[in-house]
CSV table of C-alpha atoms in Angstrom, one decimal:
chain,number,residue,atom,x,y,z
A,1,UNK,CA,2.5,-1.0,35.6
A,2,UNK,CA,2.2,2.6,34.3
A,3,UNK,CA,5.9,3.0,34.6
A,4,UNK,CA,6.4,-0.1,32.6
A,5,UNK,CA,3.9,1.1,30.0
A,6,UNK,CA,5.8,4.4,29.7
A,7,UNK,CA,9.2,2.8,29.3
A,8,UNK,CA,8.4,-0.3,27.4
A,9,UNK,CA,10.3,-1.1,24.2
A,10,UNK,CA,7.4,0.0,22.0
A,11,UNK,CA,7.2,3.6,23.3
A,12,UNK,CA,9.0,5.1,20.3
A,13,UNK,CA,6.5,3.5,18.0
A,14,UNK,CA,3.6,4.8,20.0
A,15,UNK,CA,5.0,8.3,20.1
A,16,UNK,CA,5.7,8.3,16.3
A,17,UNK,CA,2.4,6.5,15.5
A,18,UNK,CA,0.3,8.9,17.6
A,19,UNK,CA,1.9,11.9,15.8
A,20,UNK,CA,1.1,10.3,12.4
A,21,UNK,CA,-2.4,9.4,13.4
A,22,UNK,CA,-3.0,12.9,14.8
A,23,UNK,CA,-1.7,14.6,11.6
A,24,UNK,CA,-3.8,12.3,9.4
A,25,UNK,CA,-7.0,12.9,11.5
A,26,UNK,CA,-6.3,16.6,11.5
A,27,UNK,CA,-6.2,16.5,7.7
A,28,UNK,CA,-9.4,14.5,7.6
A,29,UNK,CA,-11.1,17.0,10.0
A,30,UNK,CA,-10.1,20.0,8.0
A,31,UNK,CA,-10.7,18.9,4.4
A,32,UNK,CA,-13.5,16.9,2.8
A,33,UNK,CA,-11.0,16.1,0.1
A,34,UNK,CA,-8.9,14.1,2.6
A,35,UNK,CA,-11.6,11.9,3.9
A,36,UNK,CA,-10.0,8.8,2.4
A,37,UNK,CA,-7.1,9.3,4.8
A,38,UNK,CA,-9.5,8.0,7.5
A,39,UNK,CA,-8.6,4.5,6.4
A,40,UNK,CA,-5.0,5.3,6.4
A,41,UNK,CA,-5.2,6.6,10.0
A,42,UNK,CA,-6.9,3.4,11.0
A,43,UNK,CA,-4.2,1.4,9.2
A,44,UNK,CA,-1.5,3.3,11.1
A,45,UNK,CA,-3.4,2.7,14.3
A,46,UNK,CA,-3.4,-1.1,13.6
A,47,UNK,CA,0.3,-0.9,13.0
A,48,UNK,CA,1.1,1.1,16.1
A,49,UNK,CA,-1.0,-1.3,18.2
A,50,UNK,CA,0.8,-4.3,16.8
A,51,UNK,CA,4.3,-2.8,16.9
A,52,UNK,CA,3.9,-1.8,20.5
A,53,UNK,CA,3.5,-5.5,21.5
A,54,UNK,CA,6.9,-6.4,20.1
A,55,UNK,CA,9.3,-7.9,22.7
A,56,UNK,CA,12.8,-7.9,21.4
A,57,UNK,CA,14.1,-9.6,24.5
A,58,UNK,CA,11.3,-12.3,24.5
A,59,UNK,CA,13.7,-15.1,25.3
A,60,UNK,CA,14.6,-13.5,28.6
A,61,UNK,CA,11.3,-11.7,29.4
A,62,UNK,CA,9.0,-14.6,28.7
A,63,UNK,CA,10.8,-16.7,31.4
A,64,UNK,CA,10.5,-13.9,34.0
A,65,UNK,CA,7.8,-14.0,36.7
A,66,UNK,CA,5.7,-11.2,35.2
A,67,UNK,CA,3.1,-12.8,33.0
A,68,UNK,CA,2.3,-12.1,29.4
A,69,UNK,CA,-1.1,-10.8,30.6
A,70,UNK,CA,0.5,-8.3,32.9
A,71,UNK,CA,2.9,-7.0,30.2
A,72,UNK,CA,0.1,-6.9,27.6
A,73,UNK,CA,-2.3,-5.0,29.8
A,74,UNK,CA,0.6,-2.5,30.5
A,75,UNK,CA,1.3,-2.1,26.8
A,76,UNK,CA,-2.3,-1.7,25.9
A,77,UNK,CA,-2.5,1.1,28.5
A,78,UNK,CA,0.5,2.6,26.8
A,79,UNK,CA,-1.6,2.9,23.6
A,80,UNK,CA,-3.9,5.4,25.2
A,81,UNK,CA,-2.4,8.4,23.3
A,82,UNK,CA,-3.5,6.9,20.0
A,83,UNK,CA,-7.0,6.1,21.3
A,84,UNK,CA,-7.1,9.6,22.8
A,85,UNK,CA,-6.3,11.2,19.4
A,86,UNK,CA,-9.2,9.2,17.9
A,87,UNK,CA,-11.6,10.3,20.7
A,88,UNK,CA,-10.7,13.9,20.3
A,89,UNK,CA,-11.2,13.6,16.5
A,90,UNK,CA,-14.5,11.8,16.9
A,91,UNK,CA,-15.8,14.5,19.3
A,92,UNK,CA,-14.6,17.3,17.0
A,93,UNK,CA,-15.8,15.8,13.8
A,94,UNK,CA,-19.2,14.8,15.1
A,95,UNK,CA,-20.0,18.4,15.9
A,96,UNK,CA,-19.0,19.7,12.4
A,97,UNK,CA,-21.7,21.1,10.2
A,98,UNK,CA,-22.6,19.3,7.0
A,99,UNK,CA,-21.3,18.3,4.4
A,100,UNK,CA,-18.5,16.5,6.3
A,101,UNK,CA,-19.4,12.8,6.1
A,102,UNK,CA,-18.8,12.4,9.9
A,103,UNK,CA,-21.3,15.0,11.0
A,104,UNK,CA,-23.1,13.4,14.0
A,105,UNK,CA,-21.1,10.2,13.6
A,106,UNK,CA,-19.0,10.3,16.8
A,107,UNK,CA,-19.6,6.8,17.9
A,108,UNK,CA,-18.6,5.0,14.6
A,109,UNK,CA,-15.4,7.1,14.5
A,110,UNK,CA,-14.5,6.4,18.1
A,111,UNK,CA,-15.2,2.7,17.6
A,112,UNK,CA,-13.1,2.7,14.4
A,113,UNK,CA,-10.1,4.2,16.3
A,114,UNK,CA,-10.2,2.1,19.4
A,115,UNK,CA,-11.0,-1.1,17.5
A,116,UNK,CA,-8.2,-0.6,15.0
A,117,UNK,CA,-5.6,-0.1,17.8
A,118,UNK,CA,-6.8,-3.1,19.7
A,119,UNK,CA,-7.0,-5.2,16.5
A,120,UNK,CA,-3.3,-4.7,15.9
A,121,UNK,CA,-2.5,-5.3,19.5
A,122,UNK,CA,-4.5,-8.5,19.8
A,123,UNK,CA,-3.2,-10.0,16.6
A,124,UNK,CA,0.4,-9.3,17.7
A,125,UNK,CA,-0.3,-10.7,21.1
A,126,UNK,CA,-1.7,-14.0,19.7
A,127,UNK,CA,1.5,-14.3,17.6
A,128,UNK,CA,3.6,-13.4,20.7
A,129,UNK,CA,1.8,-16.2,22.5
A,130,UNK,CA,2.8,-18.5,19.7
A,131,UNK,CA,6.4,-17.8,20.3
A,132,UNK,CA,7.0,-15.0,17.8
A,133,UNK,CA,9.1,-12.3,19.5
A,134,UNK,CA,8.5,-9.4,17.3
A,135,UNK,CA,5.4,-9.9,15.1
A,136,UNK,CA,4.6,-6.2,15.0
A,137,UNK,CA,6.0,-5.4,11.6
A,138,UNK,CA,4.3,-8.3,9.9
A,139,UNK,CA,0.9,-7.5,11.4
A,140,UNK,CA,1.4,-3.8,10.7
A,141,UNK,CA,2.3,-4.5,7.1
A,142,UNK,CA,-0.3,-7.1,6.3
A,143,UNK,CA,-3.4,-6.0,8.3
A,144,UNK,CA,-2.5,-2.3,8.2
A,145,UNK,CA,-2.2,-2.4,4.4
A,146,UNK,CA,-5.5,-4.3,4.0
A,147,UNK,CA,-7.2,-1.7,6.2
A,148,UNK,CA,-5.7,1.1,4.2
A,149,UNK,CA,-6.8,-0.5,1.0
A,150,UNK,CA,-10.4,-1.0,2.3
A,151,UNK,CA,-10.3,2.7,3.1
A,152,UNK,CA,-9.0,3.8,-0.3
A,153,UNK,CA,-11.6,2.1,-2.6
A,154,UNK,CA,-14.4,0.5,-0.6
A,155,UNK,CA,-16.9,1.0,-3.5
A,156,UNK,CA,-14.9,-1.1,-5.9
A,157,UNK,CA,-15.0,-4.3,-3.8
A,158,UNK,CA,-17.6,-6.9,-3.8
A,159,UNK,CA,-20.3,-6.2,-1.2
A,160,UNK,CA,-19.0,-2.6,-0.8
A,161,UNK,CA,-17.0,-3.2,2.3
A,162,UNK,CA,-17.6,0.3,3.6
A,163,UNK,CA,-15.5,0.1,6.8
A,164,UNK,CA,-15.0,3.9,6.4
A,165,UNK,CA,-18.2,5.4,5.2
A,166,UNK,CA,-16.8,8.2,3.0
A,167,UNK,CA,-19.6,8.7,0.6
A,168,UNK,CA,-22.9,10.2,1.6
A,169,UNK,CA,-24.9,7.1,1.0
A,170,UNK,CA,-22.6,4.8,2.7
A,171,UNK,CA,-23.9,2.6,5.5
A,172,UNK,CA,-22.7,4.0,8.8
A,173,UNK,CA,-24.7,1.5,10.8
A,174,UNK,CA,-22.9,-1.4,9.1
A,175,UNK,CA,-19.5,0.3,9.8
A,176,UNK,CA,-20.4,0.8,13.5
A,177,UNK,CA,-21.4,-2.9,13.8
A,178,UNK,CA,-18.2,-4.0,12.1
A,179,UNK,CA,-15.9,-2.0,14.3
A,180,UNK,CA,-17.8,-2.8,17.5
A,181,UNK,CA,-17.5,-6.5,16.5
A,182,UNK,CA,-13.8,-6.1,15.8
A,183,UNK,CA,-13.4,-4.4,19.1
A,184,UNK,CA,-15.2,-7.3,20.9
A,185,UNK,CA,-13.2,-10.0,19.1
A,186,UNK,CA,-10.0,-8.2,19.8
A,187,UNK,CA,-10.7,-8.1,23.5
A,188,UNK,CA,-11.6,-11.8,23.5
A,189,UNK,CA,-8.4,-12.6,21.6
A,190,UNK,CA,-6.4,-10.6,24.1
A,191,UNK,CA,-7.9,-12.3,27.1
A,192,UNK,CA,-7.6,-15.8,25.5
A,193,UNK,CA,-4.0,-15.3,24.3
A,194,UNK,CA,-2.8,-14.0,27.6
A,195,UNK,CA,-4.5,-16.7,29.7
A,196,UNK,CA,-2.1,-19.0,31.5
A,197,UNK,CA,-4.1,-22.1,30.6
A,198,UNK,CA,-4.3,-21.3,26.8
A,199,UNK,CA,-2.4,-23.6,24.5
A,200,UNK,CA,-1.8,-22.1,21.1
A,201,UNK,CA,0.2,-24.0,18.4
A,202,UNK,CA,3.7,-22.5,18.0
A,203,UNK,CA,4.5,-20.5,14.9
A,204,UNK,CA,5.7,-22.5,12.0
A,205,UNK,CA,9.3,-21.2,12.3
A,206,UNK,CA,11.1,-20.1,15.4
A,207,UNK,CA,10.4,-16.4,15.6
A,208,UNK,CA,12.3,-15.7,18.8
A,209,UNK,CA,15.2,-13.4,18.2
B,1,UNK,CA,42.3,-18.0,-23.8
B,2,UNK,CA,40.4,-15.1,-22.4
B,3,UNK,CA,38.7,-14.5,-25.8
B,4,UNK,CA,37.7,-18.1,-26.0
B,5,UNK,CA,36.2,-18.2,-22.5
B,6,UNK,CA,34.4,-14.9,-22.5
B,7,UNK,CA,31.3,-16.0,-24.5
B,8,UNK,CA,31.1,-19.1,-22.3
B,9,UNK,CA,31.3,-16.9,-19.2
B,10,UNK,CA,28.6,-14.6,-20.6
B,11,UNK,CA,26.3,-17.5,-21.4
B,12,UNK,CA,26.9,-18.9,-17.9
B,13,UNK,CA,26.1,-15.5,-16.4
B,14,UNK,CA,22.9,-15.3,-18.4
B,15,UNK,CA,21.9,-18.8,-17.3
B,16,UNK,CA,22.5,-17.9,-13.7
B,17,UNK,CA,20.4,-14.7,-14.1
B,18,UNK,CA,17.6,-16.6,-15.6
B,19,UNK,CA,17.6,-19.3,-12.8
B,20,UNK,CA,17.8,-16.5,-10.2
B,21,UNK,CA,14.9,-14.7,-11.8
B,22,UNK,CA,12.8,-17.9,-11.8
B,23,UNK,CA,13.6,-18.2,-8.1
B,24,UNK,CA,12.7,-14.6,-7.4
B,25,UNK,CA,9.4,-15.0,-9.4
B,26,UNK,CA,8.6,-18.0,-7.2
B,27,UNK,CA,9.4,-16.0,-4.0
B,28,UNK,CA,7.2,-13.1,-5.2
B,29,UNK,CA,4.3,-15.5,-6.0
B,30,UNK,CA,4.5,-16.9,-2.5
B,31,UNK,CA,4.8,-13.6,-0.7
B,32,UNK,CA,1.9,-13.1,1.7
B,33,UNK,CA,1.4,-9.5,0.6
B,34,UNK,CA,1.1,-10.4,-3.0
B,35,UNK,CA,-1.4,-13.2,-2.1
B,36,UNK,CA,-3.4,-10.7,0.0
B,37,UNK,CA,-3.4,-8.2,-2.9
B,38,UNK,CA,-4.6,-10.9,-5.3
B,39,UNK,CA,-7.4,-11.9,-2.9
B,40,UNK,CA,-8.6,-8.3,-2.7
B,41,UNK,CA,-8.2,-7.9,-6.5
B,42,UNK,CA,-10.5,-10.9,-6.9
B,43,UNK,CA,-13.0,-9.1,-4.6
B,44,UNK,CA,-12.7,-6.0,-6.9
B,45,UNK,CA,-13.3,-8.2,-10.0
B,46,UNK,CA,-16.4,-9.7,-8.2
B,47,UNK,CA,-17.5,-6.1,-7.5
B,48,UNK,CA,-17.1,-5.2,-11.2
B,49,UNK,CA,-19.1,-8.2,-12.3
B,50,UNK,CA,-21.8,-7.4,-9.8
B,51,UNK,CA,-22.0,-3.7,-10.6
B,52,UNK,CA,-21.4,-3.8,-14.4
B,53,UNK,CA,-24.5,-2.6,-16.3
B,54,UNK,CA,-25.7,-0.9,-13.1
B,55,UNK,CA,-25.7,2.8,-12.1
B,56,UNK,CA,-22.3,2.5,-10.3
B,57,UNK,CA,-19.5,4.2,-12.2
B,58,UNK,CA,-16.2,2.2,-12.6
B,59,UNK,CA,-14.2,5.3,-13.4
B,60,UNK,CA,-12.0,5.2,-10.3
B,61,UNK,CA,-11.7,1.4,-10.2
B,62,UNK,CA,-8.1,1.4,-11.5
B,63,UNK,CA,-7.0,2.5,-8.1
B,64,UNK,CA,-7.5,-1.1,-7.0
B,65,UNK,CA,-4.6,-2.7,-8.9
B,66,UNK,CA,-2.5,0.4,-8.4
B,67,UNK,CA,-2.9,0.0,-4.6
B,68,UNK,CA,-2.9,-3.7,-4.3
B,69,UNK,CA,0.0,-4.4,-6.7
B,70,UNK,CA,1.8,-1.1,-6.4
B,71,UNK,CA,1.6,0.0,-2.8
B,72,UNK,CA,1.6,-3.5,-1.4
B,73,UNK,CA,4.5,-4.2,-3.9
B,74,UNK,CA,6.6,-1.5,-2.2
B,75,UNK,CA,6.7,-3.5,1.0
B,76,UNK,CA,6.7,-6.9,-0.7
B,77,UNK,CA,9.7,-6.1,-2.9
B,78,UNK,CA,11.6,-4.4,-0.1
B,79,UNK,CA,11.1,-7.5,2.1
B,80,UNK,CA,12.2,-9.8,-0.7
B,81,UNK,CA,15.3,-7.7,-1.3
B,82,UNK,CA,16.2,-7.5,2.4
B,83,UNK,CA,15.7,-11.3,2.9
B,84,UNK,CA,17.9,-12.0,-0.1
B,85,UNK,CA,20.6,-9.8,1.4
B,86,UNK,CA,20.2,-11.6,4.8
B,87,UNK,CA,20.5,-15.0,3.1
B,88,UNK,CA,23.7,-13.8,1.3
B,89,UNK,CA,25.2,-12.5,4.5
B,90,UNK,CA,24.3,-15.7,6.3
B,91,UNK,CA,25.9,-17.9,3.6
B,92,UNK,CA,29.1,-15.9,3.7
B,93,UNK,CA,30.8,-15.4,0.3
B,94,UNK,CA,28.1,-15.3,-2.4
B,95,UNK,CA,29.2,-16.2,-5.9
B,96,UNK,CA,26.7,-13.8,-7.4
B,97,UNK,CA,27.2,-10.1,-7.4
B,98,UNK,CA,24.4,-8.1,-5.8
B,99,UNK,CA,23.6,-6.3,-9.0
B,100,UNK,CA,22.7,-9.7,-10.5
B,101,UNK,CA,20.3,-10.3,-7.6
B,102,UNK,CA,18.8,-6.8,-7.9
B,103,UNK,CA,18.3,-7.3,-11.7
B,104,UNK,CA,16.7,-10.8,-11.1
B,105,UNK,CA,14.3,-9.3,-8.5
B,106,UNK,CA,13.5,-6.4,-10.9
B,107,UNK,CA,12.6,-8.9,-13.6
B,108,UNK,CA,10.5,-10.8,-11.1
B,109,UNK,CA,8.3,-7.7,-10.9
B,110,UNK,CA,6.7,-9.2,-14.0
B,111,UNK,CA,4.5,-11.0,-11.4
B,112,UNK,CA,2.5,-7.9,-10.2
B,113,UNK,CA,2.7,-6.4,-13.7
B,114,UNK,CA,1.0,-9.4,-15.3
B,115,UNK,CA,-1.5,-9.6,-12.4
B,116,UNK,CA,-2.5,-5.9,-13.0
B,117,UNK,CA,-2.6,-6.5,-16.7
B,118,UNK,CA,-5.0,-9.5,-16.2
B,119,UNK,CA,-7.2,-7.2,-14.0
B,120,UNK,CA,-7.2,-4.5,-16.7
B,121,UNK,CA,-8.1,-7.0,-19.4
B,122,UNK,CA,-10.9,-8.3,-17.2
B,123,UNK,CA,-12.1,-4.7,-16.6
B,124,UNK,CA,-12.1,-4.0,-20.4
B,125,UNK,CA,-13.9,-7.2,-21.2
B,126,UNK,CA,-16.5,-6.8,-18.5
B,127,UNK,CA,-17.4,-3.2,-19.5
B,128,UNK,CA,-17.3,-4.1,-23.2
B,129,UNK,CA,-19.7,-6.9,-22.7
B,130,UNK,CA,-21.9,-5.2,-20.2
B,131,UNK,CA,-21.4,-1.4,-20.5
B,132,UNK,CA,-22.4,1.0,-17.7
B,133,UNK,CA,-26.0,2.0,-17.6
B,134,UNK,CA,-27.1,5.3,-19.2
B,135,UNK,CA,-26.2,8.3,-17.2
B,136,UNK,CA,-23.3,6.7,-15.4
B,137,UNK,CA,-19.9,8.5,-15.3
B,138,UNK,CA,-17.9,6.9,-18.1
B,139,UNK,CA,-15.0,7.9,-20.4
B,140,UNK,CA,-17.3,9.9,-22.7
B,141,UNK,CA,-16.0,10.9,-26.1
B,142,UNK,CA,-12.3,10.4,-25.3
B,143,UNK,CA,-10.3,8.5,-27.9
B,144,UNK,CA,-9.3,4.8,-27.3
B,145,UNK,CA,-5.6,5.8,-27.2
B,146,UNK,CA,-6.3,8.4,-24.5
B,147,UNK,CA,-8.4,6.0,-22.4
B,148,UNK,CA,-5.9,3.1,-22.8
B,149,UNK,CA,-3.0,5.3,-21.8
B,150,UNK,CA,-4.8,6.4,-18.7
B,151,UNK,CA,-5.7,2.8,-17.7
B,152,UNK,CA,-2.3,1.3,-18.5
B,153,UNK,CA,-0.3,4.1,-16.8
B,154,UNK,CA,-2.4,3.9,-13.6
B,155,UNK,CA,-2.6,0.1,-13.3
B,156,UNK,CA,0.1,-1.9,-15.1
B,157,UNK,CA,2.9,0.6,-14.8
B,158,UNK,CA,2.0,1.3,-11.2
B,159,UNK,CA,2.3,-2.4,-10.5
B,160,UNK,CA,5.9,-2.2,-11.6
B,161,UNK,CA,6.6,1.2,-10.1
B,162,UNK,CA,5.6,0.2,-6.5
B,163,UNK,CA,7.9,-2.8,-6.3
B,164,UNK,CA,10.7,-0.8,-8.0
B,165,UNK,CA,10.4,1.8,-5.3
B,166,UNK,CA,10.5,-1.0,-2.7
B,167,UNK,CA,13.8,-2.3,-4.2
B,168,UNK,CA,15.2,1.2,-4.2
B,169,UNK,CA,14.3,1.7,-0.5
B,170,UNK,CA,15.7,-1.7,0.4
B,171,UNK,CA,19.0,-1.0,-1.3
B,172,UNK,CA,19.5,2.5,0.1
B,173,UNK,CA,17.8,2.5,3.6
B,174,UNK,CA,18.6,-0.1,6.2
B,175,UNK,CA,15.9,1.1,8.6
B,176,UNK,CA,13.3,-1.8,9.0
B,177,UNK,CA,10.1,0.3,8.9
B,178,UNK,CA,11.4,2.3,5.8
B,179,UNK,CA,9.4,0.4,3.2
B,180,UNK,CA,6.2,0.8,5.2
B,181,UNK,CA,6.9,4.5,5.6
B,182,UNK,CA,7.6,4.8,1.9
B,183,UNK,CA,4.3,3.1,1.1
B,184,UNK,CA,2.5,5.5,3.6
B,185,UNK,CA,4.1,8.6,2.0
B,186,UNK,CA,3.2,7.4,-1.4
B,187,UNK,CA,-0.5,7.0,-0.5
B,188,UNK,CA,-0.6,10.4,1.4
B,189,UNK,CA,1.1,12.2,-1.5
B,190,UNK,CA,-1.5,10.7,-3.9
B,191,UNK,CA,-4.4,11.7,-1.6
B,192,UNK,CA,-3.2,15.2,-1.1
B,193,UNK,CA,-2.2,16.0,-4.7
B,194,UNK,CA,-4.8,14.2,-6.8
B,195,UNK,CA,-8.1,15.9,-7.7
B,196,UNK,CA,-7.2,18.7,-5.3
B,197,UNK,CA,-8.0,22.3,-5.5
B,198,UNK,CA,-5.0,23.2,-3.4
B,199,UNK,CA,-2.3,21.8,-5.8
B,200,UNK,CA,-2.1,22.7,-9.5
B,201,UNK,CA,-2.5,19.9,-12.0
B,202,UNK,CA,1.2,19.9,-12.7
B,203,UNK,CA,2.0,18.7,-9.2
B,204,UNK,CA,-0.5,15.9,-9.7
B,205,UNK,CA,1.2,14.9,-12.9
B,206,UNK,CA,4.6,14.9,-11.2
B,207,UNK,CA,3.5,12.2,-8.8
B,208,UNK,CA,4.2,8.5,-9.6
B,209,UNK,CA,0.5,7.8,-9.7
B,210,UNK,CA,-2.0,10.3,-11.1
B,211,UNK,CA,-5.8,10.4,-11.2
B,212,UNK,CA,-7.3,11.2,-14.6
B,213,UNK,CA,-10.9,11.1,-14.0
B,214,UNK,CA,-13.6,11.2,-11.3
B,215,UNK,CA,-17.2,11.8,-10.9
B,216,UNK,CA,-19.0,14.9,-9.5
B,217,UNK,CA,-22.2,14.9,-7.7
B,218,UNK,CA,-24.3,16.7,-10.3
B,219,UNK,CA,-24.2,13.8,-12.8
B,220,UNK,CA,-21.1,14.8,-14.8
B,221,UNK,CA,-17.7,13.1,-15.1
B,222,UNK,CA,-14.6,15.2,-14.7
B,223,UNK,CA,-11.4,14.6,-16.6
B,224,UNK,CA,-8.3,16.3,-15.4
B,225,UNK,CA,-6.0,18.0,-17.9
B,226,UNK,CA,-2.8,16.7,-19.5
B,227,UNK,CA,-1.7,14.0,-21.9
B,228,UNK,CA,-2.0,10.5,-20.5
B,229,UNK,CA,0.2,9.2,-23.4
B,230,UNK,CA,3.1,11.4,-22.3
B,231,UNK,CA,2.5,10.7,-18.7
B,232,UNK,CA,2.7,7.0,-19.5
B,233,UNK,CA,6.3,7.6,-20.8
B,234,UNK,CA,7.0,9.6,-17.7
B,235,UNK,CA,5.8,6.8,-15.4
B,236,UNK,CA,7.9,4.3,-17.3
B,237,UNK,CA,11.0,6.5,-17.0
B,238,UNK,CA,10.4,6.7,-13.2
B,239,UNK,CA,10.3,2.9,-13.0
B,240,UNK,CA,13.6,2.6,-14.9
B,241,UNK,CA,15.1,5.3,-12.8
B,242,UNK,CA,14.1,3.5,-9.6
B,243,UNK,CA,15.7,0.3,-10.8
B,244,UNK,CA,18.9,2.1,-11.9
B,245,UNK,CA,19.1,3.9,-8.6
B,246,UNK,CA,18.7,0.7,-6.7
B,247,UNK,CA,21.4,-1.1,-8.7
B,248,UNK,CA,23.7,1.9,-8.4
B,249,UNK,CA,23.9,1.2,-4.7
B,250,UNK,CA,25.1,-2.4,-5.2
B,251,UNK,CA,28.8,-2.7,-4.2
B,252,UNK,CA,29.9,-4.0,-7.6
B,253,UNK,CA,27.8,-1.6,-9.7
B,254,UNK,CA,29.2,-0.2,-12.9
B,255,UNK,CA,28.6,3.3,-11.7
B,256,UNK,CA,29.9,5.4,-14.6
B,257,UNK,CA,27.6,3.5,-17.0
B,258,UNK,CA,24.6,3.8,-14.6
B,259,UNK,CA,25.2,7.6,-14.2
B,260,UNK,CA,25.0,8.0,-18.0
B,261,UNK,CA,21.9,5.8,-18.3
B,262,UNK,CA,20.3,7.7,-15.3
B,263,UNK,CA,21.0,11.0,-17.0
B,264,UNK,CA,19.4,9.9,-20.2
B,265,UNK,CA,16.3,8.6,-18.3
B,266,UNK,CA,16.0,11.8,-16.2
B,267,UNK,CA,16.1,13.8,-19.4
B,268,UNK,CA,13.3,11.5,-20.9
B,269,UNK,CA,11.3,11.9,-17.6
B,270,UNK,CA,11.6,15.7,-17.6
B,271,UNK,CA,10.7,16.1,-21.3
B,272,UNK,CA,7.8,13.6,-21.1
B,273,UNK,CA,6.3,15.1,-17.9
B,274,UNK,CA,6.6,18.6,-19.4
B,275,UNK,CA,4.8,17.4,-22.5
B,276,UNK,CA,2.2,15.6,-20.3
B,277,UNK,CA,1.5,18.9,-18.6
B,278,UNK,CA,1.4,21.0,-21.7
B,279,UNK,CA,-0.3,18.8,-24.3
B,280,UNK,CA,-3.4,16.7,-24.4
B,281,UNK,CA,-6.5,18.0,-22.8
B,282,UNK,CA,-5.5,21.6,-21.8
B,283,UNK,CA,-7.9,22.0,-18.9
B,284,UNK,CA,-10.2,20.2,-16.6
B,285,UNK,CA,-13.2,19.1,-18.6
B,286,UNK,CA,-16.7,18.4,-17.2
B,287,UNK,CA,-18.6,16.1,-19.4
B,288,UNK,CA,-22.2,15.1,-19.1
B,289,UNK,CA,-22.4,11.4,-18.2
B,290,UNK,CA,-22.2,9.6,-21.5
B,291,UNK,CA,-24.5,6.8,-22.5
B,292,UNK,CA,-22.8,3.4,-22.8
B,293,UNK,CA,-22.9,3.6,-26.6
B,294,UNK,CA,-21.2,7.0,-26.5
B,295,UNK,CA,-18.2,5.6,-24.8
């Protein structure tokens, strides 16, 4: 399984994505000015998670004995580098002295990173189950951009959807609850979508390439 | 015979362009990213309605249409351009030259432009009817022309510039993730250069989106230096340049004419950004938070 994870078709996306996330998180950790890049790092993580689930040879592979669950678990394991980058960042940033907004906020940051990766992976897996061979780009584009937008101007949206508590008075507890909820829902979606007995309606158009 | 049929051919070409433009407008209106952007813009309007008259400053609110129509538009326009090309390839010989399709798509960018304009009109009406509370960061004593140029340049023009960049990327780069990477780079460049102590203001003004104002924690509003009127001209020139560069790539492009046009537009861009950097407010100003009536 680990060998499959290391050599799956999505490995290039994982390598490039991990590099991007690491650079963005490094910027966030080093400069208060770059705190808004936190949403961008989460958006890239969503994109990497989704893109890594693409199966260009779906027509062949889906008919093979190895189940979608086996392949999905392997690919989720392959996303460990991105999650590790977030963990390292959360550990580093939570120990920083004030005025960094993340001071003492290791858990929300770790939850944000892991949940964003799994959010992308789970949405793409649901679409894979519905017969879409390579939904990664669409998920990365739509969900990733929305996450980036929520990170760029949370204060200007109704209800102040502060998924990334950038400002001092932002609600970190709400952000933690949101991302833990997203993490839980993503895991449930992954389990349900890869279950043998699950019947999901096919995508509107044939997406198998 | 040629002289007699030329006007008819021209009229037919214009009719085809108009029909194609309508088609592209419909495709843009149905694009999921545009619809997502509109949904989030409505959330931002609801946020404005809820917070108008309160102690929350709307100074940085124009980033919402710039992001949702501009950055989202980079990817939406690139996908529309790419799907148009795929359709053409699938159909075999297409009677329309690619430059006509590019032009029709560029005209269809009126969709995000009008959406951003509607958001801006709503913004102005909301804060005219119900101005920010006393002590909130606001535009202070800046003239109406100054403020309008700031707002139009960073909302409506950005709503055209993003999709124009998407069209440019789609025509020049065949790599599938290219539009997404372009959008990402655009956002990162904006974050790094705007309101930064690391980069001089000139670098911020050279970007396709610039931040003119912000709030600081001690109750003052900060206005960055430069002339928003000249920057507006610069941003428009960048938009035209992006469309020209996209059409230049089309196989049947009239390249000598485009080169001349591009040279003129580059000249306008250089002059206008130079004037934007050297005229207007000559330094970063910190103003005490104005009362609503002072704005």
